[in-house]
Amino acid sequence: MDSMGSMRTTEPGTATAPNSSITAPASKSAVPTADPGDIVMGVNGDENTVVLKGEQYLEAGAHASEPTDGILNDRIRTSGSVDTSKPGDYTVTYSVADSSGHVAHTDRTVHVVDSMDKQSGGVPVLMYHYVYSASAAPDHLDANYLLDSKLEEQLNYLSANSFYYPSWQEVAEYVAGTHSLPKRSVVLTFDDGEEGFLHYGIPLLAKYRVPATSFIIASDADASQKVVANANEFVQFQSHSFDMHRAGGTVGHGGRISAMTHAEIVDDLTKSTTIVGANQAFAYPFGDTTDDARAAAREVGFLCAFTTKYGRANTGDDPMALPRVRVSGDQSLASFEASVQ
């Protein structure tokens, strides 16, 4: 990728080298019509990515899976070209094939703009946990449980007001002070990969076309199956650790991460990213973190790592210890609206 943010076609698992020249934007007709079979595929971040003229286009990639082959993220091929010195619309295409020869593809439209109203005061990274239906309410409810109808109200508000959903690459560079985001940027995250979110939350995200990240506990016996069985165009799965979501430490909420060595944390996180098939973002179990934990998260390659401390992700923050904005089950829609403005 060059200083103007151009990119060229890449093979799966390879880095994008700088262009010697700018090629024409890819178009949907450049990819042959193919039978996707049972492949589920979606872009990471907003499907309509906005880049300010002269800033770098940050390739966020895509996610894909298939019931038999499992997670296909490392097989995805990216093609297209974005020249951020020239305002206009560009298309980046992602394609992937399974072992049976089925091929799926999806597009990201990149809008290079002369100017835009910029996000200021930090990006709200929303922290959700559990979603439930009134017809099947849990016996014991607390603030972590959100009624599906309330989630729908929130998603409808975001959709109706044209919020922007930056990728983890965009969030990381915003925090570093090297990338601008459009006004009304917001990120949605759901911790634990709990059944209620999978059953009620994901269909609502798809209905309103709002992308989100599910942080899942990779030591769960069905973790990798959970990723595949609940695959959706608008949900990417990231790590909530392998086996650190339990007690055993003395820092913060008592999670065992504070009792582990740097090497032990690296090993845990590496296992987790292998299982979920991604290592862009990480949520610390119970929000607990230490110097060793932050160094380990950086070593494993995460772009962003999140605590449960309340606040927005601001320019100059440590990307390995970012706060989030908690969404509570008893929160009014007016309160939610205020939290994302």
Short mmCIF file of C-alpha atoms in Angstrom, two decimals:
data_model
loop_
_atom_site.label_atom_id
_atom_site.label_comp_id
_atom_site.label_asym_id
_atom_site.label_seq_id
_atom_site.Cartn_x
_atom_site.Cartn_y
_atom_site.Cartn_z
CA MET A 1 0.00 0.00 0.00
CA ASP A 2 1.50 3.37 -0.96
CA SER A 3 1.25 6.76 0.72
CA MET A 4 -1.93 7.51 -1.18
CA GLY A 5 -3.60 4.34 0.02
CA SER A 6 -3.70 2.38 -3.23
CA MET A 7 -3.84 -1.40 -3.18
CA ARG A 8 -3.45 -4.20 -5.66
CA THR A 9 -4.74 -7.76 -6.00
CA THR A 10 -3.42 -10.10 -3.33
CA GLU A 11 -3.32 -13.84 -2.86
CA PRO A 12 -4.62 -15.32 0.39
CA GLY A 13 -2.16 -14.93 3.25
CA THR A 14 0.16 -12.48 1.48
CA ALA A 15 0.90 -8.86 2.22
CA THR A 16 -0.04 -6.10 -0.16
CA ALA A 17 3.02 -4.48 -1.72
CA PRO A 18 3.12 -0.84 -2.91
CA ASN A 19 1.80 -0.24 -6.40
CA SER A 20 4.09 0.96 -9.12
CA SER A 21 1.00 2.32 -10.87
CA ILE A 22 -2.68 2.80 -10.19
CA THR A 23 -5.05 0.43 -11.98
CA ALA A 24 -8.70 0.99 -12.68
CA PRO A 25 -11.14 0.24 -9.88
CA ALA A 26 -12.41 -3.33 -9.85
CA SER A 27 -16.02 -3.92 -10.80
CA LYS A 28 -18.44 -6.71 -10.04
CA SER A 29 -18.20 -7.84 -13.66
CA ALA A 30 -14.50 -8.58 -13.09
CA VAL A 31 -15.49 -11.57 -10.95
CA PRO A 32 -17.23 -14.43 -12.75
CA THR A 33 -20.65 -15.49 -11.54
CA ALA A 34 -20.16 -18.54 -9.33
CA ASP A 35 -22.17 -20.86 -7.14
CA PRO A 36 -21.40 -19.95 -3.50
CA GLY A 37 -22.84 -23.19 -2.18
CA ASP A 38 -23.15 -22.85 1.59
CA ILE A 39 -20.36 -20.29 2.00
CA VAL A 40 -21.28 -17.33 4.20
CA MET A 41 -19.17 -14.23 3.60
CA GLY A 42 -19.11 -10.58 4.65
CA VAL A 43 -16.79 -7.60 4.76
CA ASN A 44 -15.20 -6.46 8.02
CA GLY A 45 -16.31 -2.99 9.01
CA ASP A 46 -18.64 -0.82 6.97
CA GLU A 47 -19.57 -2.11 3.51
CA ASN A 48 -19.50 1.55 2.41
CA THR A 49 -16.07 2.63 3.60
CA VAL A 50 -15.32 6.37 3.65
CA VAL A 51 -11.77 7.72 3.21
CA LEU A 52 -10.74 11.37 3.27
CA LYS A 53 -8.78 12.42 0.20
CA GLY A 54 -5.04 12.06 0.79
CA GLU A 55 -5.39 9.69 3.76
CA GLN A 56 -4.55 6.01 3.51
CA TYR A 57 -7.15 3.40 2.60
CA LEU A 58 -6.99 0.79 5.35
CA GLU A 59 -7.80 -2.68 4.07
CA ALA A 60 -9.94 -4.48 6.65
CA GLY A 61 -10.53 -7.72 4.78
CA ALA A 62 -13.51 -10.02 5.05
CA HIS A 63 -14.68 -13.13 6.90
CA ALA A 64 -16.06 -16.37 5.49
CA SER A 65 -16.96 -19.89 6.53
CA GLU A 66 -18.61 -23.03 5.18
CA PRO A 67 -20.28 -25.85 7.16
CA THR A 68 -17.88 -28.60 6.03
CA ASP A 69 -14.64 -26.68 5.52
CA GLY A 70 -15.11 -24.46 8.57
CA ILE A 71 -13.55 -21.01 8.79
CA LEU A 72 -12.20 -19.82 5.43
CA ASN A 73 -10.68 -16.47 6.40
CA ASP A 74 -7.15 -17.44 5.38
CA ARG A 75 -8.34 -18.43 1.89
CA ILE A 76 -9.94 -15.10 0.99
CA ARG A 77 -8.54 -13.34 -2.06
CA THR A 78 -8.74 -9.55 -2.31
CA SER A 79 -8.78 -7.58 -5.58
CA GLY A 80 -9.31 -4.00 -6.61
CA SER A 81 -7.61 -0.65 -6.44
CA VAL A 82 -8.22 2.49 -4.38
CA ASP A 83 -6.46 5.76 -5.16
CA THR A 84 -7.14 8.21 -2.36
CA SER A 85 -5.57 11.08 -4.27
CA LYS A 86 -8.64 11.00 -6.55
CA PRO A 87 -12.12 11.44 -5.05
CA GLY A 88 -14.64 8.93 -6.32
CA ASP A 89 -16.11 5.49 -5.67
CA TYR A 90 -13.98 2.35 -5.88
CA THR A 91 -14.82 -1.32 -5.49
CA VAL A 92 -12.79 -3.86 -3.56
CA THR A 93 -13.85 -7.46 -4.17
CA TYR A 94 -13.29 -10.44 -1.88
CA SER A 95 -13.60 -14.00 -3.15
CA VAL A 96 -13.15 -17.42 -1.59
CA ALA A 97 -13.52 -21.04 -2.69
CA ASP A 98 -14.33 -24.11 -0.65
CA SER A 99 -12.95 -27.62 -1.17
CA SER A 100 -15.95 -28.57 -3.34
CA GLY A 101 -15.27 -25.81 -5.86
CA HIS A 102 -17.98 -23.41 -4.74
CA VAL A 103 -16.91 -19.78 -5.03
CA ALA A 104 -18.39 -16.82 -3.17
CA HIS A 105 -17.60 -13.16 -3.46
CA THR A 106 -18.65 -9.89 -1.86
CA ASP A 107 -17.82 -6.25 -2.46
CA ARG A 108 -16.84 -3.23 -0.44
CA THR A 109 -17.52 0.22 -1.90
CA VAL A 110 -14.84 2.74 -0.95
CA HIS A 111 -15.89 6.37 -1.14
CA VAL A 112 -12.92 8.75 -1.39
CA VAL A 113 -14.22 12.19 -0.44
CA ASP A 114 -12.84 15.73 -0.66
CA SER A 115 -14.17 16.60 2.77
CA MET A 116 -16.40 15.27 5.51
CA ASP A 117 -17.67 16.05 8.98
CA LYS A 118 -15.17 14.27 11.22
CA GLN A 119 -15.72 12.22 14.35
CA SER A 120 -14.48 14.11 17.40
CA GLY A 121 -14.34 13.31 21.09
CA GLY A 122 -13.52 9.65 20.56
CA VAL A 123 -15.30 6.63 19.10
CA PRO A 124 -17.95 4.84 21.19
CA VAL A 125 -17.18 1.13 21.12
CA LEU A 126 -20.40 -0.33 22.51
CA MET A 127 -20.15 -3.28 24.89
CA TYR A 128 -23.12 -5.63 24.92
CA HIS A 129 -23.43 -9.03 26.57
CA TYR A 130 -26.65 -11.03 26.50
CA VAL A 131 -29.82 -10.71 24.44
CA TYR A 132 -33.11 -12.34 25.33
CA SER A 133 -36.75 -12.45 24.27
CA ALA A 134 -39.69 -11.60 26.53
CA SER A 135 -41.19 -14.98 25.66
CA ALA A 136 -38.11 -16.77 27.01
CA ALA A 137 -36.74 -14.53 29.73
CA PRO A 138 -33.95 -15.94 31.96
CA ASP A 139 -34.82 -16.61 35.59
CA HIS A 140 -32.22 -14.17 36.85
CA LEU A 141 -31.82 -10.91 34.97
CA ASP A 142 -29.17 -8.27 35.54
CA ALA A 143 -27.91 -5.21 33.66
CA ASN A 144 -26.00 -7.40 31.18
CA TYR A 145 -29.26 -8.75 29.73
CA LEU A 146 -30.88 -6.73 26.95
CA LEU A 147 -34.37 -7.39 25.62
CA ASP A 148 -34.35 -8.11 21.89
CA SER A 149 -36.97 -5.42 21.27
CA LYS A 150 -34.67 -2.84 22.90
CA LEU A 151 -31.76 -3.97 20.75
CA GLU A 152 -33.99 -3.58 17.71
CA GLU A 153 -34.87 -0.02 18.73
CA GLN A 154 -31.17 0.80 19.02
CA LEU A 155 -30.25 -0.76 15.68
CA ASN A 156 -33.15 1.00 14.00
CA TYR A 157 -31.89 4.31 15.41
CA LEU A 158 -28.35 3.71 14.15
CA SER A 159 -29.60 2.67 10.74
CA ALA A 160 -32.12 5.49 10.36
CA ASN A 161 -29.47 8.06 11.28
CA SER A 162 -26.81 6.68 8.91
CA PHE A 163 -24.14 5.82 11.47
CA TYR A 164 -20.76 4.66 10.20
CA TYR A 165 -19.18 1.40 11.40
CA PRO A 166 -15.38 1.58 11.19
CA SER A 167 -13.20 -1.52 10.94
CA TRP A 168 -10.65 -2.43 13.59
CA GLN A 169 -7.94 -1.10 11.29
CA GLU A 170 -9.71 2.25 11.15
CA VAL A 171 -10.21 2.36 14.92
CA ALA A 172 -6.54 1.58 15.54
CA GLU A 173 -5.34 4.31 13.19
CA TYR A 174 -7.88 6.78 14.57
CA VAL A 175 -6.49 6.12 18.05
CA ALA A 176 -2.97 6.55 16.67
CA GLY A 177 -3.99 9.93 15.27
CA THR A 178 -3.25 8.99 11.65
CA HIS A 179 -6.77 8.48 10.25
CA SER A 180 -10.00 10.47 10.19
CA LEU A 181 -13.42 8.92 10.69
CA PRO A 182 -16.80 10.26 9.58
CA LYS A 183 -19.02 11.90 12.15
CA ARG A 184 -21.39 9.43 13.81
CA SER A 185 -18.94 6.55 13.90
CA VAL A 186 -19.75 3.69 16.28
CA VAL A 187 -18.58 0.10 16.84
CA LEU A 188 -20.74 -2.69 18.27
CA THR A 189 -19.26 -5.57 20.29
CA PHE A 190 -20.95 -8.48 22.05
CA ASP A 191 -19.02 -10.42 24.71
CA ASP A 192 -19.03 -14.16 25.45
CA GLY A 193 -20.84 -15.52 22.36
CA GLU A 194 -23.82 -16.37 24.54
CA GLU A 195 -26.74 -18.30 23.04
CA GLY A 196 -29.22 -15.47 23.36
CA PHE A 197 -27.04 -13.16 21.29
CA LEU A 198 -26.51 -15.86 18.69
CA HIS A 199 -30.22 -16.67 18.48
CA TYR A 200 -31.81 -13.22 18.84
CA GLY A 201 -29.04 -10.68 18.30
CA ILE A 202 -27.46 -11.83 15.05
CA PRO A 203 -30.72 -11.90 13.04
CA LEU A 204 -31.41 -8.31 14.14
CA LEU A 205 -27.93 -7.16 13.11
CA ALA A 206 -28.54 -8.74 9.70
CA LYS A 207 -32.02 -7.20 9.42
CA TYR A 208 -30.63 -3.68 9.92
CA ARG A 209 -27.33 -4.41 8.13
CA VAL A 210 -25.30 -3.28 11.13
CA PRO A 211 -21.88 -4.96 11.42
CA ALA A 212 -20.69 -6.14 14.82
CA THR A 213 -17.99 -8.19 16.51
CA SER A 214 -18.68 -11.16 18.76
CA PHE A 215 -15.91 -11.85 21.29
CA ILE A 216 -16.08 -15.56 22.03
CA ILE A 217 -14.40 -17.79 24.62
CA ALA A 218 -12.32 -20.16 22.53
CA SER A 219 -12.00 -22.89 25.16
CA ASP A 220 -15.71 -23.64 24.89
CA ALA A 221 -15.97 -27.13 23.41
CA ASP A 222 -18.07 -25.84 20.53
CA ALA A 223 -16.19 -22.56 19.92
CA SER A 224 -15.10 -23.18 16.34
CA GLN A 225 -18.45 -24.82 15.54
CA LYS A 226 -20.17 -21.77 17.04
CA VAL A 227 -18.33 -19.52 14.58
CA VAL A 228 -19.39 -21.64 11.62
CA ALA A 229 -22.94 -22.46 12.73
CA ASN A 230 -23.70 -18.79 13.41
CA ALA A 231 -21.83 -17.35 10.45
CA ASN A 232 -23.37 -14.15 9.18
CA GLU A 233 -22.46 -11.45 6.69
CA PHE A 234 -22.62 -8.80 9.42
CA VAL A 235 -20.86 -10.54 12.30
CA GLN A 236 -17.15 -11.25 12.68
CA PHE A 237 -15.85 -13.38 15.53
CA GLN A 238 -12.82 -12.34 17.58
CA SER A 239 -11.07 -13.58 20.71
CA HIS A 240 -12.25 -13.30 24.31
CA SER A 241 -9.27 -15.53 25.23
CA PHE A 242 -8.88 -19.30 25.24
CA ASP A 243 -8.95 -20.22 28.93
CA MET A 244 -8.70 -16.93 30.83
CA HIS A 245 -12.39 -16.27 31.35
CA ARG A 246 -12.32 -17.58 34.92
CA ALA A 247 -11.20 -16.53 38.38
CA GLY A 248 -7.69 -16.85 39.74
CA GLY A 249 -6.11 -13.40 39.86
CA THR A 250 -5.93 -10.43 42.22
CA VAL A 251 -6.33 -7.49 39.82
CA GLY A 252 -9.61 -5.76 38.97
CA HIS A 253 -12.43 -8.29 38.89
CA GLY A 254 -10.19 -11.23 39.80
CA GLY A 255 -9.70 -12.82 36.39
CA ARG A 256 -6.78 -15.26 36.17
CA ILE A 257 -4.92 -13.19 33.58
CA SER A 258 -3.18 -11.22 36.35
CA ALA A 259 -1.76 -14.48 37.76
CA MET A 260 -0.30 -15.59 34.42
CA THR A 261 3.14 -14.95 32.94
CA HIS A 262 3.70 -13.13 29.69
CA ALA A 263 4.50 -16.41 27.94
CA GLU A 264 1.37 -18.11 29.30
CA ILE A 265 -0.82 -15.26 28.08
CA VAL A 266 0.77 -15.33 24.62
CA ASP A 267 0.15 -19.08 24.42
CA ASP A 268 -3.49 -18.66 25.46
CA LEU A 269 -4.15 -15.86 22.99
CA THR A 270 -2.43 -17.69 20.15
CA LYS A 271 -4.66 -20.73 20.74
CA SER A 272 -7.74 -18.53 20.78
CA THR A 273 -6.96 -16.76 17.51
CA THR A 274 -6.30 -20.08 15.80
CA ILE A 275 -9.73 -21.35 16.86
CA VAL A 276 -11.72 -18.23 15.95
CA GLY A 277 -9.69 -17.61 12.78
CA ALA A 278 -8.98 -13.92 13.45
CA ASN A 279 -6.68 -11.70 15.50
CA GLN A 280 -7.77 -8.14 14.86
CA ALA A 281 -9.42 -7.37 18.20
CA PHE A 282 -9.46 -8.81 21.72
CA ALA A 283 -11.63 -8.29 24.81
CA TYR A 284 -9.90 -8.94 28.15
CA PRO A 285 -11.91 -11.39 30.28
CA PHE A 286 -13.66 -9.41 33.02
CA GLY A 287 -11.88 -6.33 31.66
CA ASP A 288 -8.77 -7.13 33.73
CA THR A 289 -5.37 -6.28 32.30
CA THR A 290 -1.73 -5.98 33.34
CA ASP A 291 1.53 -4.85 31.74
CA ASP A 292 2.23 -8.47 30.75
CA ALA A 293 -1.26 -8.86 29.30
CA ARG A 294 -1.00 -5.72 27.19
CA ALA A 295 2.45 -6.71 25.92
CA ALA A 296 1.17 -10.20 25.09
CA ALA A 297 -1.84 -8.83 23.20
CA ARG A 298 0.49 -6.63 21.16
CA GLU A 299 2.86 -9.54 20.47
CA VAL A 300 0.04 -11.76 19.20
CA GLY A 301 -0.82 -9.04 16.70
CA PHE A 302 -4.10 -7.55 17.89
CA LEU A 303 -4.85 -4.11 16.52
CA CYS A 304 -7.12 -3.21 19.45
CA ALA A 305 -7.69 -4.72 22.88
CA PHE A 306 -10.52 -3.72 25.20
CA THR A 307 -11.14 -3.45 28.90
CA THR A 308 -14.52 -2.83 30.54
CA LYS A 309 -13.56 0.66 31.70
CA TYR A 310 -16.23 3.13 30.62
CA GLY A 311 -15.34 5.64 27.95
CA ARG A 312 -14.68 6.27 24.28
CA ALA A 313 -11.62 5.23 22.31
CA ASN A 314 -9.71 8.48 21.93
CA THR A 315 -6.71 9.62 19.96
CA GLY A 316 -3.62 8.98 22.07
CA ASP A 317 -5.10 6.07 24.06
CA ASP A 318 -3.17 2.83 24.45
CA PRO A 319 -4.65 0.59 21.71
CA MET A 320 -4.02 -2.41 23.98
CA ALA A 321 -6.18 -0.99 26.80
CA LEU A 322 -9.14 0.77 25.20
CA PRO A 323 -12.36 1.55 27.08
CA ARG A 324 -15.88 0.78 25.92
CA VAL A 325 -19.36 2.19 26.41
CA ARG A 326 -21.49 -0.33 28.27
CA VAL A 327 -25.06 -0.87 27.05
CA SER A 328 -27.30 -1.87 29.95
CA GLY A 329 -30.58 -3.72 29.86
CA ASP A 330 -32.40 -0.98 31.76
CA GLN A 331 -31.09 1.80 29.52
CA SER A 332 -33.64 4.01 27.79
CA LEU A 333 -33.47 4.73 24.08
CA ALA A 334 -32.81 8.40 24.87
CA SER A 335 -29.85 7.40 27.04
CA PHE A 336 -28.55 5.15 24.27
CA GLU A 337 -28.84 7.95 21.72
CA ALA A 338 -26.88 10.27 23.99
CA SER A 339 -24.12 7.67 24.43
CA VAL A 340 -23.38 7.49 20.69
CA GLN A 341 -23.66 11.19 19.81
#
